[in-house]
Amino acid sequence: IPFVGLNSNGIPMYNINGKITSTDIDFQTRDNIDYLKYEGPTDPTITGSFGNIFLDRKMILLFFRNDKEKILSKNIIGNIEKFCRDNKIDYDISDTIVPYEVRENNRKKEVYKKIKMIKSSKLVITDRFHGLIFSVITRTPAIVFKSFDNKIVFGIKWFEHFNWIHFIDSEKNISKIYSLIKYYTENNVLLNINEFKYQKRILNVFMKIKNEG
């Protein structure tokens, strides 16, 4: 709606069909909108991400694998769970693998469920490559352990510029793990992300995955 200016009382005035007025303005009209013009950024208007899904982050999420490629000991997992219980920190345990068949027509729904779980978490602790990827695209802080398949070891280098992705290369760093858990659960951490650089880096990473896969 064409903005004319402010009147003597500081009220915004608009040109509605040749009439200068501040009343009877429908900002949601879908008719008579030929006067509209785009004056936004030069970035594509369809740019978006799972980071734009607003959910209340309430807990930490443990995404641990349970197969032959697992390196992480049950002892370290048990210590993490005990630390959470002792400090009254809510947590949940899951995996990026589901114990049932996922058909092609239901695949997107299952992926979105996992992404939503991560997006609703204050912190993710994982040894899954997809746990790392889902954390990055939802802008969720993560503590990441390596596994036998080396995907984490090589993939973590793509995200080393994100100071909210923490790679733990040794179980001996338990004190660092505890400190990170307390930091992300006791503080309302707002990630300071340059959106343009973030999306550019994410695009580069997925192009590398595509080319190397």
Short mmCIF file of C-alpha atoms in Angstrom, two decimals:
data_model
loop_
_atom_site.label_atom_id
_atom_site.label_comp_id
_atom_site.label_asym_id
_atom_site.label_seq_id
_atom_site.Cartn_x
_atom_site.Cartn_y
_atom_site.Cartn_z
CA ILE A 1 0.00 0.00 0.00
CA PRO A 2 1.60 3.31 -1.08
CA PHE A 3 2.87 5.18 1.96
CA VAL A 4 2.41 8.96 1.71
CA GLY A 5 3.92 10.13 4.97
CA LEU A 6 2.99 11.12 8.51
CA ASN A 7 0.27 13.59 9.36
CA SER A 8 0.62 16.36 11.93
CA ASN A 9 -0.10 13.85 14.70
CA GLY A 10 2.58 11.42 13.52
CA ILE A 11 0.07 8.91 12.12
CA PRO A 12 1.10 7.10 8.88
CA MET A 13 -1.02 8.03 5.86
CA TYR A 14 -1.61 5.88 2.77
CA ASN A 15 -2.94 6.44 -0.74
CA ILE A 16 -5.98 4.20 -1.15
CA ASN A 17 -7.45 4.54 -4.65
CA GLY A 18 -6.42 8.20 -4.79
CA LYS A 19 -7.67 8.98 -1.28
CA ILE A 20 -5.14 9.91 1.41
CA THR A 21 -6.23 8.13 4.59
CA SER A 22 -5.08 6.30 7.71
CA THR A 23 -8.23 4.21 8.19
CA ASP A 24 -9.97 1.28 6.50
CA ILE A 25 -6.65 -0.21 5.37
CA ASP A 26 -6.54 -3.94 4.67
CA PHE A 27 -2.92 -5.07 4.83
CA GLN A 28 -3.95 -8.65 3.98
CA THR A 29 -5.84 -7.91 0.78
CA ARG A 30 -5.05 -10.06 -2.25
CA ASP A 31 -6.80 -7.78 -4.73
CA ASN A 32 -5.59 -4.53 -6.30
CA ILE A 33 -1.92 -5.15 -5.52
CA ASP A 34 -0.39 -4.00 -8.81
CA TYR A 35 1.41 -1.20 -6.96
CA LEU A 36 3.55 -3.65 -4.99
CA LYS A 37 7.22 -3.88 -5.86
CA TYR A 38 10.04 -5.95 -4.40
CA GLU A 39 12.65 -3.95 -2.51
CA GLY A 40 14.26 -6.72 -0.45
CA PRO A 41 17.75 -8.23 -0.53
CA THR A 42 19.34 -9.65 -3.66
CA ASP A 43 19.40 -13.15 -2.12
CA PRO A 44 16.78 -15.57 -3.55
CA THR A 45 13.41 -15.00 -1.90
CA ILE A 46 12.89 -18.75 -1.47
CA THR A 47 16.00 -19.14 0.68
CA GLY A 48 15.17 -20.93 3.91
CA SER A 49 16.24 -23.72 6.22
CA PHE A 50 15.20 -25.92 9.11
CA GLY A 51 16.71 -23.21 11.26
CA ASN A 52 13.54 -21.22 10.59
CA ILE A 53 11.44 -23.77 12.47
CA PHE A 54 10.72 -22.19 15.85
CA LEU A 55 10.49 -24.74 18.66
CA ASP A 56 10.99 -24.44 22.39
CA ARG A 57 14.36 -25.99 23.22
CA LYS A 58 13.98 -27.86 26.50
CA MET A 59 16.49 -30.71 26.87
CA ILE A 60 19.59 -32.37 25.52
CA LEU A 61 19.38 -35.22 23.04
CA LEU A 62 21.70 -38.23 23.00
CA PHE A 63 22.02 -39.65 19.49
CA PHE A 64 24.28 -42.71 19.89
CA ARG A 65 24.84 -45.56 17.49
CA ASN A 66 24.60 -49.17 18.64
CA ASP A 67 26.33 -51.19 15.93
CA LYS A 68 29.75 -52.57 14.95
CA GLU A 69 31.02 -49.10 14.03
CA LYS A 70 30.50 -47.83 17.55
CA ILE A 71 33.65 -46.67 19.38
CA LEU A 72 32.10 -44.84 22.29
CA SER A 73 32.13 -46.98 25.43
CA LYS A 74 29.06 -47.70 27.53
CA ASN A 75 31.00 -46.23 30.44
CA ILE A 76 31.20 -42.73 28.90
CA ILE A 77 27.54 -42.85 27.91
CA GLY A 78 26.62 -43.93 31.41
CA ASN A 79 28.69 -41.10 32.89
CA ILE A 80 26.93 -38.55 30.68
CA GLU A 81 23.51 -39.85 31.69
CA LYS A 82 24.49 -39.86 35.37
CA PHE A 83 25.77 -36.29 35.12
CA CYS A 84 22.45 -35.21 33.63
CA ARG A 85 20.45 -36.97 36.35
CA ASP A 86 22.64 -35.60 39.15
CA ASN A 87 22.25 -32.07 37.80
CA LYS A 88 18.52 -32.46 37.06
CA ILE A 89 19.07 -31.94 33.34
CA ASP A 90 16.32 -33.32 31.13
CA TYR A 91 17.61 -35.60 28.39
CA ASP A 92 16.33 -38.10 25.86
CA ILE A 93 18.01 -40.99 24.06
CA SER A 94 17.41 -41.73 20.40
CA ASP A 95 19.18 -42.62 17.17
CA THR A 96 19.04 -41.61 13.53
CA ILE A 97 18.23 -45.25 12.75
CA VAL A 98 14.70 -46.53 13.40
CA PRO A 99 13.91 -50.18 14.28
CA TYR A 100 11.29 -50.53 11.55
CA GLU A 101 11.08 -50.37 7.78
CA VAL A 102 10.68 -46.91 6.29
CA ARG A 103 8.96 -46.94 2.92
CA GLU A 104 9.80 -44.40 0.26
CA ASN A 105 6.48 -42.56 0.56
CA ASN A 106 7.09 -42.12 4.30
CA ARG A 107 10.79 -41.25 4.19
CA LYS A 108 10.45 -37.46 4.33
CA LYS A 109 8.12 -37.71 7.33
CA GLU A 110 10.62 -39.86 9.25
CA VAL A 111 13.52 -37.52 8.46
CA TYR A 112 11.47 -34.51 9.55
CA LYS A 113 10.65 -36.23 12.86
CA LYS A 114 14.35 -36.61 13.62
CA ILE A 115 15.09 -33.05 12.56
CA LYS A 116 12.27 -31.78 14.77
CA MET A 117 13.69 -33.72 17.72
CA ILE A 118 17.06 -32.06 17.26
CA LYS A 119 15.59 -28.61 16.67
CA SER A 120 13.70 -28.86 19.98
CA SER A 121 16.90 -29.66 21.90
CA LYS A 122 19.32 -27.29 23.60
CA LEU A 123 22.22 -29.60 22.83
CA VAL A 124 22.87 -32.77 20.84
CA ILE A 125 25.49 -35.33 21.85
CA THR A 126 26.16 -37.80 19.05
CA ASP A 127 28.52 -40.18 17.31
CA ARG A 128 26.31 -40.29 14.21
CA PHE A 129 27.28 -38.40 11.05
CA HIS A 130 23.63 -37.60 10.40
CA GLY A 131 23.32 -36.40 13.97
CA LEU A 132 26.07 -33.90 13.14
CA ILE A 133 24.46 -32.88 9.82
CA PHE A 134 20.99 -32.44 11.35
CA SER A 135 22.48 -30.35 14.17
CA VAL A 136 24.21 -28.05 11.70
CA ILE A 137 21.18 -27.45 9.48
CA THR A 138 18.95 -26.78 12.52
CA ARG A 139 21.58 -24.57 14.17
CA THR A 140 21.65 -26.78 17.25
CA PRO A 141 24.84 -26.92 19.37
CA ALA A 142 26.39 -30.37 19.31
CA ILE A 143 29.08 -32.45 21.00
CA VAL A 144 30.38 -34.93 18.44
CA PHE A 145 32.35 -38.15 18.96
CA LYS A 146 34.14 -40.16 16.29
CA SER A 147 33.18 -43.67 15.15
CA PHE A 148 34.91 -46.43 13.16
CA ASP A 149 33.59 -45.32 9.76
CA ASN A 150 35.65 -42.08 9.82
CA LYS A 151 32.75 -39.98 8.48
CA ILE A 152 32.83 -37.85 11.61
CA VAL A 153 36.61 -37.42 11.58
CA PHE A 154 36.63 -36.13 8.00
CA GLY A 155 33.23 -34.45 8.04
CA ILE A 156 33.85 -32.41 11.18
CA LYS A 157 36.49 -30.43 9.28
CA TRP A 158 33.74 -28.95 7.13
CA PHE A 159 32.17 -27.38 10.21
CA GLU A 160 35.24 -26.41 12.24
CA HIS A 161 34.38 -22.72 11.72
CA PHE A 162 31.14 -23.20 13.70
CA ASN A 163 32.11 -22.60 17.33
CA TRP A 164 28.92 -24.35 18.51
CA ILE A 165 29.98 -27.71 17.02
CA HIS A 166 32.39 -29.40 19.44
CA PHE A 167 34.46 -32.41 18.38
CA ILE A 168 35.63 -34.68 21.20
CA ASP A 169 38.44 -36.96 20.03
CA SER A 170 39.01 -38.69 23.37
CA GLU A 171 36.80 -40.00 26.14
CA LYS A 172 39.35 -38.57 28.56
CA ASN A 173 37.88 -35.13 27.88
CA ILE A 174 34.94 -35.89 30.15
CA SER A 175 35.38 -32.64 32.09
CA LYS A 176 35.03 -30.66 28.86
CA ILE A 177 31.86 -32.59 28.04
CA TYR A 178 30.38 -31.78 31.45
CA SER A 179 31.28 -28.11 31.06
CA LEU A 180 29.63 -27.90 27.65
CA ILE A 181 26.48 -29.62 28.90
CA LYS A 182 26.15 -27.16 31.77
CA TYR A 183 26.89 -24.19 29.53
CA TYR A 184 24.22 -25.00 26.96
CA THR A 185 21.58 -26.09 29.48
CA GLU A 186 22.04 -23.31 32.03
CA ASN A 187 22.22 -20.45 29.52
CA ASN A 188 19.83 -19.27 26.86
CA VAL A 189 22.50 -19.44 24.19
CA LEU A 190 21.81 -17.43 21.05
CA LEU A 191 24.07 -18.45 18.19
CA ASN A 192 25.69 -15.48 16.48
CA ILE A 193 25.45 -16.59 12.86
CA ASN A 194 26.12 -14.57 9.72
CA GLU A 195 23.23 -15.91 7.67
CA PHE A 196 24.80 -15.33 4.25
CA LYS A 197 28.12 -16.97 5.19
CA TYR A 198 26.28 -19.80 6.99
CA GLN A 199 24.15 -20.71 3.98
CA LYS A 200 27.10 -20.41 1.61
CA ARG A 201 29.17 -22.78 3.75
CA ILE A 202 26.30 -25.24 4.11
CA LEU A 203 25.81 -25.25 0.33
CA ASN A 204 29.52 -25.92 -0.19
CA VAL A 205 29.43 -28.79 2.29
CA PHE A 206 26.49 -30.50 0.63
CA MET A 207 28.09 -30.10 -2.77
CA LYS A 208 31.19 -31.86 -1.39
CA ILE A 209 29.02 -34.64 0.02
CA LYS A 210 27.28 -35.02 -3.33
CA ASN A 211 30.53 -35.08 -5.30
CA GLU A 212 32.32 -37.45 -2.93
CA GLY A 213 29.30 -39.69 -2.41
#
